[in-house]
C-alpha cells in the first residue's frame, strides 16, 4: 500500500510536469507558425493544460477494455474525471485565482483591482454553458445514434469557438504573451520546428504513460478502501490534472495579466465541455447518479453566478472568484460528510 501511495503522489507531479513541458512547446509552436497571441494563449495553452484531464478518462476507459478487467470501474473513473474537470475549473480554479490576486496585492506586487476584459470571460462562459448543457442533456437520451449526433455537435461547436477566439486575438489586449525559453533548446542548442515537435511528442507520450499509472493507483485504492471510484475520481483526478491551469493563472495574476489568467481557465472550461464529454458520450453509458447530478448542479450554479455578476457589474473582482470556491467546499462537505 505504501508503494501505491508513493506512486500515486509521484504520478501527480509527473502529470503536471509533463503538461508544463507540453505547454511550453505548444506555445513555441504557435510562435513558429506565426499564430497571433490570442490563439497561443487562449487556445494552444488551454488545450495544452487540458490535455491530462482528457487523457485520464481515455486511459481509464480503453485500459479497462484492453485488459478486460473491471470495465465498469474504468467507466466510472472516466465519467468522474470528465465531470470533475469543469467542476474544478468553475469553482476551485476561480477561487485560487481570486486568492492569488489578493495575496499579490497584499504583497504590493500588483493592484487589487483586476484588469480583465470582461467581454472575453463573458463570451467564454456563454459558450461553456451552452455546450455543457448539451453534453449533460445527452445523459438523458437513450438512443445511441442521437448521442453520436450530440457528440458531433459538440466537436463542431468547439471548432466554432476556436475560430472566433483566434479572430478576437485575446492576448493582444494585454500586450502579448512573453514565452519562456523552449526547454529542449537547452539540450539540443537549436531552435527549430523539429526540436519543438520532438518536445511535444515526448510530452504527450509521458502524459499517456503517467496517466495510465495514475488510473491504476486510483483503481487500487478504490478496491482497498471500498470507495466508489466515481467519487474518488471526481475529487482526486481533477485536482491533479487541473493544477497546470491554476498554476498558469497564478503566474499571470502576479503579472496583472488578468485576462490571460481567467481566459486560460474559461477557455479550458469550453474545451472540457466539448471534447472530453464527447468521449464520455461515445465510449461510456454516460448516465449520472446522485453524486454526479449534484456535481453538475454546482457547476451550473458557479458559472451562472459569475456570468450574472459580469452582466451586471461589467467587471471581475477577487470577491466573486472567491465566492465560486464556496461551491467546491459545499460539494466536499455533502459528499464526504
Tab-separated table of C-alpha atoms in Angstrom:
chain	number	residue	atom	x	y	z
A	1	UNK	CA	0.000	0.000	0.000
A	2	UNK	CA	2.897	2.368	0.755
A	3	UNK	CA	4.336	1.738	-2.723
A	4	UNK	CA	0.957	2.508	-4.312
A	5	UNK	CA	0.654	5.699	-2.257
A	6	UNK	CA	4.134	6.829	-3.340
A	7	UNK	CA	3.300	6.015	-6.961
A	8	UNK	CA	0.043	7.970	-6.739
A	9	UNK	CA	1.783	11.097	-5.440
A	10	UNK	CA	4.649	10.693	-7.903
A	11	UNK	CA	2.206	10.431	-10.804
A	12	UNK	CA	0.501	13.663	-9.762
A	13	UNK	CA	3.784	15.534	-10.070
A	14	UNK	CA	4.746	13.650	-13.241
A	15	UNK	CA	1.458	14.514	-14.976
A	16	UNK	CA	1.773	18.184	-14.088
A	17	UNK	CA	5.447	18.272	-15.100
A	18	UNK	CA	4.731	16.635	-18.450
A	19	UNK	CA	1.921	19.080	-19.048
A	20	UNK	CA	4.197	22.044	-18.338
A	21	UNK	CA	6.702	20.684	-20.887
A	22	UNK	CA	3.904	20.228	-23.423
A	23	UNK	CA	2.520	23.733	-22.862
A	24	UNK	CA	5.971	25.246	-23.247
A	25	UNK	CA	6.402	23.508	-26.606
A	26	UNK	CA	2.903	24.217	-27.904
A	27	UNK	CA	3.297	27.939	-27.218
A	28	UNK	CA	6.529	27.969	-29.212
A	29	UNK	CA	4.786	26.040	-31.999
A	30	UNK	CA	2.250	28.840	-32.201
A	31	UNK	CA	5.041	31.386	-32.375
A	32	UNK	CA	6.925	29.416	-35.040
A	33	UNK	CA	3.756	29.143	-37.145
A	34	UNK	CA	3.113	32.890	-36.813
A	35	UNK	CA	-0.160	32.437	-34.925
A	36	UNK	CA	-1.383	35.515	-33.091
A	37	UNK	CA	-1.052	35.866	-29.344
A	38	UNK	CA	-4.755	35.216	-28.822
A	39	UNK	CA	-4.519	31.770	-30.399
A	40	UNK	CA	-1.352	30.914	-28.482
A	41	UNK	CA	-2.650	31.993	-25.084
A	42	UNK	CA	-6.343	31.108	-25.179
A	43	UNK	CA	-6.403	28.092	-27.476
A	44	UNK	CA	-3.000	26.376	-27.509
A	45	UNK	CA	-2.231	26.992	-23.831
A	46	UNK	CA	-5.744	25.974	-22.801
A	47	UNK	CA	-5.580	22.779	-24.850
A	48	UNK	CA	-2.117	22.012	-23.508
A	49	UNK	CA	-3.110	22.349	-19.877
A	50	UNK	CA	-6.381	20.488	-20.532
A	51	UNK	CA	-4.593	17.514	-22.073
A	52	UNK	CA	-4.028	15.481	-18.867
A	53	UNK	CA	-7.680	15.513	-17.820
A	54	UNK	CA	-8.586	14.425	-21.349
A	55	UNK	CA	-6.088	11.569	-21.354
A	56	UNK	CA	-7.030	10.259	-17.883
A	57	UNK	CA	-10.590	9.198	-18.856
A	58	UNK	CA	-9.347	7.830	-22.184
A	59	UNK	CA	-6.729	5.705	-20.447
A	60	UNK	CA	-9.239	4.583	-17.809
A	61	UNK	CA	-11.842	3.540	-20.389
A	62	UNK	CA	-9.583	1.967	-23.019
A	63	UNK	CA	-7.322	0.413	-20.374
A	64	UNK	CA	-10.300	-1.412	-18.869
A	65	UNK	CA	-11.397	-2.711	-22.262
A	66	UNK	CA	-7.916	-3.807	-23.349
A	67	UNK	CA	-7.095	-5.523	-20.060
A	68	UNK	CA	-10.651	-6.938	-19.836
A	69	UNK	CA	-10.730	-6.127	-16.112
A	70	UNK	CA	-13.391	-4.101	-14.284
A	71	UNK	CA	-14.832	-2.263	-17.280
A	72	UNK	CA	-17.494	-0.624	-15.099
A	73	UNK	CA	-14.787	0.733	-12.755
A	74	UNK	CA	-12.880	2.139	-15.722
A	75	UNK	CA	-16.045	3.807	-16.993
A	76	UNK	CA	-16.801	5.244	-13.541
A	77	UNK	CA	-13.302	6.718	-13.313
A	78	UNK	CA	-13.660	8.082	-16.846
A	79	UNK	CA	-17.023	9.737	-16.173
A	80	UNK	CA	-15.773	11.087	-12.836
A	81	UNK	CA	-12.693	12.639	-14.428
A	82	UNK	CA	-14.769	14.146	-17.256
A	83	UNK	CA	-17.359	15.692	-14.921
A	84	UNK	CA	-14.803	16.659	-12.300
A	85	UNK	CA	-12.722	18.882	-14.574
A	86	UNK	CA	-15.363	21.566	-15.360
A	87	UNK	CA	-16.332	21.473	-11.690
A	88	UNK	CA	-12.764	22.122	-10.511
A	89	UNK	CA	-12.265	24.874	-13.087
A	90	UNK	CA	-15.515	26.701	-12.307
A	91	UNK	CA	-15.001	26.542	-8.533
A	92	UNK	CA	-11.542	25.825	-7.119
A	93	UNK	CA	-9.541	27.298	-10.017
A	94	UNK	CA	-11.569	30.524	-9.810
A	95	UNK	CA	-11.010	30.614	-6.043
A	96	UNK	CA	-7.244	30.123	-6.415
A	97	UNK	CA	-7.060	32.947	-8.983
A	98	UNK	CA	-9.024	35.331	-6.749
A	99	UNK	CA	-6.900	34.397	-3.741
A	100	UNK	CA	-3.716	34.927	-5.776
A	101	UNK	CA	-4.828	38.455	-6.685
A	102	UNK	CA	-5.445	39.287	-3.020
A	103	UNK	CA	-2.146	37.766	-1.898
A	104	UNK	CA	-0.064	39.556	-4.541
A	105	UNK	CA	-1.877	42.851	-3.924
A	106	UNK	CA	-1.202	42.437	-0.205
A	107	UNK	CA	2.482	41.985	-1.066
A	108	UNK	CA	2.319	45.239	-3.093
A	109	UNK	CA	3.228	43.342	-6.268
A	110	UNK	CA	0.047	44.362	-8.077
A	111	UNK	CA	-3.201	46.296	-7.558
A	112	UNK	CA	-6.220	44.596	-6.013
A	113	UNK	CA	-8.438	45.652	-8.931
A	114	UNK	CA	-8.402	43.188	-11.834
A	115	UNK	CA	-7.582	44.391	-15.351
A	116	UNK	CA	-9.835	41.930	-17.132
A	117	UNK	CA	-11.654	42.262	-20.437
A	118	UNK	CA	-14.930	41.003	-19.016
A	119	UNK	CA	-16.411	40.576	-22.512
A	120	UNK	CA	-13.957	37.760	-23.248
A	121	UNK	CA	-14.714	35.942	-19.997
A	122	UNK	CA	-18.449	36.519	-20.538
A	123	UNK	CA	-18.242	35.089	-24.066
A	124	UNK	CA	-16.326	32.013	-22.877
A	125	UNK	CA	-18.851	31.352	-20.117
A	126	UNK	CA	-21.747	31.598	-22.567
A	127	UNK	CA	-20.053	29.096	-24.869
A	128	UNK	CA	-19.414	26.836	-21.894
A	129	UNK	CA	-22.962	26.897	-20.506
A	130	UNK	CA	-24.442	26.046	-23.913
A	131	UNK	CA	-22.014	23.208	-24.665
A	132	UNK	CA	-22.131	21.840	-21.115
A	133	UNK	CA	-25.940	21.868	-21.142
A	134	UNK	CA	-25.986	19.915	-24.408
A	135	UNK	CA	-23.455	17.396	-23.046
A	136	UNK	CA	-25.488	16.828	-19.868
A	137	UNK	CA	-28.690	16.522	-21.896
A	138	UNK	CA	-27.104	13.578	-23.706
A	139	UNK	CA	-27.139	11.692	-20.393
A	140	UNK	CA	-30.922	11.583	-20.567
A	141	UNK	CA	-31.037	10.344	-24.160
A	142	UNK	CA	-31.366	6.594	-24.595
A	143	UNK	CA	-30.850	6.446	-28.361
A	144	UNK	CA	-27.151	5.876	-29.205
A	145	UNK	CA	-27.287	7.343	-32.760
A	146	UNK	CA	-28.756	10.525	-31.272
A	147	UNK	CA	-25.917	10.570	-28.743
A	148	UNK	CA	-23.446	10.321	-31.625
A	149	UNK	CA	-25.068	13.358	-33.238
A	150	UNK	CA	-24.758	15.268	-29.954
A	151	UNK	CA	-21.057	14.363	-29.736
A	152	UNK	CA	-20.553	15.549	-33.332
A	153	UNK	CA	-22.318	18.814	-32.496
A	154	UNK	CA	-20.023	19.402	-29.505
A	155	UNK	CA	-16.894	18.848	-31.609
A	156	UNK	CA	-18.185	21.259	-34.261
A	157	UNK	CA	-19.181	23.757	-31.595
A	158	UNK	CA	-15.642	23.778	-30.212
A	159	UNK	CA	-14.209	24.448	-33.676
A	160	UNK	CA	-16.527	27.458	-33.923
A	161	UNK	CA	-15.251	28.667	-30.559
A	162	UNK	CA	-11.624	28.258	-31.682
A	163	UNK	CA	-12.282	30.201	-34.891
A	164	UNK	CA	-13.946	33.083	-33.061
A	165	UNK	CA	-11.246	33.193	-30.367
A	166	UNK	CA	-8.443	33.349	-32.918
A	167	UNK	CA	-10.175	36.214	-34.670
A	168	UNK	CA	-10.597	38.162	-31.442
A	169	UNK	CA	-6.888	37.794	-30.531
A	170	UNK	CA	-7.439	37.746	-26.768
A	171	UNK	CA	-3.816	38.142	-25.696
A	172	UNK	CA	-3.252	41.274	-27.766
A	173	UNK	CA	-5.472	43.156	-25.323
A	174	UNK	CA	-2.737	42.926	-22.705
A	175	UNK	CA	0.230	43.471	-24.961
A	176	UNK	CA	1.041	39.922	-25.998
A	177	UNK	CA	2.388	36.845	-24.298
A	178	UNK	CA	6.007	36.533	-23.233
A	179	UNK	CA	7.217	32.993	-23.859
A	180	UNK	CA	9.688	31.166	-21.694
A	181	UNK	CA	12.682	29.627	-23.468
A	182	UNK	CA	11.950	26.279	-25.122
A	183	UNK	CA	13.132	23.615	-22.662
A	184	UNK	CA	14.699	21.317	-25.260
A	185	UNK	CA	16.565	24.247	-26.769
A	186	UNK	CA	18.917	23.997	-23.807
A	187	UNK	CA	19.588	20.343	-24.640
A	188	UNK	CA	19.897	20.474	-28.432
A	189	UNK	CA	21.332	24.017	-28.580
A	190	UNK	CA	18.992	24.594	-31.534
A	191	UNK	CA	15.614	26.203	-32.070
A	192	UNK	CA	13.528	24.854	-34.950
A	193	UNK	CA	10.283	23.012	-35.687
A	194	UNK	CA	11.961	19.613	-35.251
A	195	UNK	CA	13.024	20.389	-31.672
A	196	UNK	CA	9.597	21.844	-30.875
A	197	UNK	CA	7.836	18.809	-32.388
A	198	UNK	CA	10.086	16.364	-30.532
A	199	UNK	CA	9.322	18.062	-27.227
A	200	UNK	CA	5.563	17.883	-27.965
A	201	UNK	CA	5.678	14.168	-28.884
A	202	UNK	CA	7.773	13.265	-25.837
A	203	UNK	CA	5.480	15.229	-23.503
A	204	UNK	CA	2.358	13.548	-24.914
A	205	UNK	CA	3.947	10.098	-24.592
A	206	UNK	CA	4.866	10.830	-20.975
A	207	UNK	CA	1.350	12.075	-20.259
A	208	UNK	CA	-0.211	8.877	-21.612
A	209	UNK	CA	2.084	6.653	-19.540
A	210	UNK	CA	1.832	8.635	-16.294
A	211	UNK	CA	-1.956	8.900	-16.660
A	212	UNK	CA	-2.174	5.122	-17.098
A	213	UNK	CA	-0.189	4.517	-13.892
A	214	UNK	CA	-2.262	7.170	-12.099
A	215	UNK	CA	-5.530	5.423	-13.067
A	216	UNK	CA	-4.157	2.097	-11.812
A	217	UNK	CA	-3.481	3.629	-8.395
A	218	UNK	CA	-6.991	5.110	-8.177
A	219	UNK	CA	-8.451	1.701	-9.051
A	220	UNK	CA	-6.275	0.021	-6.406
A	221	UNK	CA	-7.307	2.353	-3.569
A	222	UNK	CA	-10.967	2.228	-4.577
A	223	UNK	CA	-10.860	-1.555	-4.088
A	224	UNK	CA	-8.771	-1.492	-0.899
A	225	UNK	CA	-10.940	1.069	0.892
A	226	UNK	CA	-14.199	0.033	-0.797
A	227	UNK	CA	-14.628	3.537	-2.172
A	228	UNK	CA	-16.797	4.420	-5.124
A	229	UNK	CA	-14.262	5.015	-7.928
A	230	UNK	CA	-16.593	7.653	-9.372
A	231	UNK	CA	-16.410	9.740	-6.185
A	232	UNK	CA	-12.656	9.218	-5.857
A	233	UNK	CA	-12.025	10.305	-9.446
A	234	UNK	CA	-14.376	13.294	-9.107
A	235	UNK	CA	-12.048	14.739	-6.466
A	236	UNK	CA	-8.567	13.293	-6.889
A	237	UNK	CA	-8.091	13.110	-10.663
A	238	UNK	CA	-9.269	16.676	-11.451
A	239	UNK	CA	-7.245	18.227	-8.624
A	240	UNK	CA	-4.113	16.678	-10.116
A	241	UNK	CA	-4.858	17.406	-13.755
A	242	UNK	CA	-6.177	20.956	-13.245
A	243	UNK	CA	-3.001	22.103	-11.488
A	244	UNK	CA	-1.491	23.460	-14.748
A	245	UNK	CA	-4.457	25.810	-15.308
A	246	UNK	CA	-4.298	27.012	-11.725
A	247	UNK	CA	-0.502	27.372	-11.845
A	248	UNK	CA	-0.659	29.420	-15.053
A	249	UNK	CA	-3.422	31.616	-13.672
A	250	UNK	CA	-1.447	32.349	-10.503
A	251	UNK	CA	1.622	33.348	-12.545
A	252	UNK	CA	-0.429	35.595	-14.822
A	253	UNK	CA	-2.229	37.092	-11.822
A	254	UNK	CA	1.127	38.055	-10.325
A	255	UNK	CA	1.927	39.975	-13.533
A	256	UNK	CA	-1.571	41.548	-13.547
A	257	UNK	CA	-2.348	39.782	-16.843
A	258	UNK	CA	-5.833	39.056	-15.595
A	259	UNK	CA	-7.453	38.454	-18.974
A	260	UNK	CA	-4.914	35.721	-19.599
A	261	UNK	CA	-5.352	34.308	-16.084
A	262	UNK	CA	-9.114	33.948	-16.425
A	263	UNK	CA	-9.047	33.222	-20.158
A	264	UNK	CA	-6.864	30.176	-19.523
A	265	UNK	CA	-9.493	28.830	-17.112
A	266	UNK	CA	-12.620	29.693	-19.101
A	267	UNK	CA	-11.002	28.517	-22.344
A	268	UNK	CA	-10.234	25.173	-20.688
A	269	UNK	CA	-13.836	25.014	-19.448
A	270	UNK	CA	-15.115	25.281	-23.013
A	271	UNK	CA	-12.644	22.594	-24.105
A	272	UNK	CA	-13.710	20.298	-21.258
A	273	UNK	CA	-17.399	20.728	-22.051
A	274	UNK	CA	-16.878	19.754	-25.695
A	275	UNK	CA	-14.005	17.286	-26.180
A	276	UNK	CA	-13.884	15.001	-23.079
A	277	UNK	CA	-17.686	14.986	-22.836
A	278	UNK	CA	-17.864	13.753	-26.424
A	279	UNK	CA	-15.557	10.910	-25.410
A	280	UNK	CA	-17.807	10.091	-22.465
A	281	UNK	CA	-20.940	10.189	-24.595
A	282	UNK	CA	-19.451	7.828	-27.188
A	283	UNK	CA	-17.498	5.386	-25.002
A	284	UNK	CA	-19.415	5.123	-21.716
A	285	UNK	CA	-23.071	4.637	-20.730
A	286	UNK	CA	-22.998	8.380	-19.842
A	287	UNK	CA	-25.596	8.142	-17.094
A	288	UNK	CA	-25.457	10.087	-13.842
A	289	UNK	CA	-26.072	9.084	-10.239
A	290	UNK	CA	-26.980	11.435	-7.387
A	291	UNK	CA	-23.351	12.398	-6.740
A	292	UNK	CA	-22.821	13.279	-10.395
A	293	UNK	CA	-26.051	15.290	-10.574
A	294	UNK	CA	-25.000	17.295	-7.513
A	295	UNK	CA	-21.650	17.957	-9.192
A	296	UNK	CA	-23.400	19.121	-12.368
A	297	UNK	CA	-25.812	21.377	-10.476
A	298	UNK	CA	-22.967	23.139	-8.664
A	299	UNK	CA	-21.098	23.679	-11.951
A	300	UNK	CA	-24.149	25.490	-13.317
A	301	UNK	CA	-24.570	27.443	-10.073
A	302	UNK	CA	-20.968	28.682	-10.037
A	303	UNK	CA	-20.890	29.505	-13.760
A	304	UNK	CA	-24.223	31.323	-13.712
A	305	UNK	CA	-23.190	33.276	-10.612
A	306	UNK	CA	-20.068	34.554	-12.359
A	307	UNK	CA	-21.955	35.147	-15.623
A	308	UNK	CA	-24.651	37.175	-13.836
A	309	UNK	CA	-22.033	39.207	-11.982
A	310	UNK	CA	-20.259	40.044	-15.242
A	311	UNK	CA	-23.503	41.084	-16.892
A	312	UNK	CA	-24.434	43.421	-14.046
A	313	UNK	CA	-21.052	44.787	-12.904
A	314	UNK	CA	-19.189	44.695	-16.245
A	315	UNK	CA	-16.000	43.659	-14.442
A	316	UNK	CA	-14.352	40.846	-12.485
A	317	UNK	CA	-13.414	41.120	-8.813
A	318	UNK	CA	-11.460	38.801	-6.493
A	319	UNK	CA	-14.549	38.576	-4.260
A	320	UNK	CA	-16.739	36.903	-6.897
A	321	UNK	CA	-13.943	34.449	-7.716
A	322	UNK	CA	-13.638	33.542	-4.036
A	323	UNK	CA	-17.410	33.029	-3.921
A	324	UNK	CA	-17.138	30.459	-6.703
A	325	UNK	CA	-14.836	28.420	-4.468
A	326	UNK	CA	-17.621	28.067	-1.902
A	327	UNK	CA	-19.381	25.609	-4.229
A	328	UNK	CA	-16.369	23.293	-4.132
A	329	UNK	CA	-16.342	23.351	-0.324
A	330	UNK	CA	-20.094	22.675	-0.264
A	331	UNK	CA	-19.706	19.680	-2.563
A	332	UNK	CA	-16.890	18.202	-0.480
A	333	UNK	CA	-18.914	18.526	2.712
A	334	UNK	CA	-22.044	16.945	1.226
A	335	UNK	CA	-20.217	14.020	-0.411
A	336	UNK	CA	-17.830	13.107	2.423
A	337	UNK	CA	-19.918	14.026	5.442
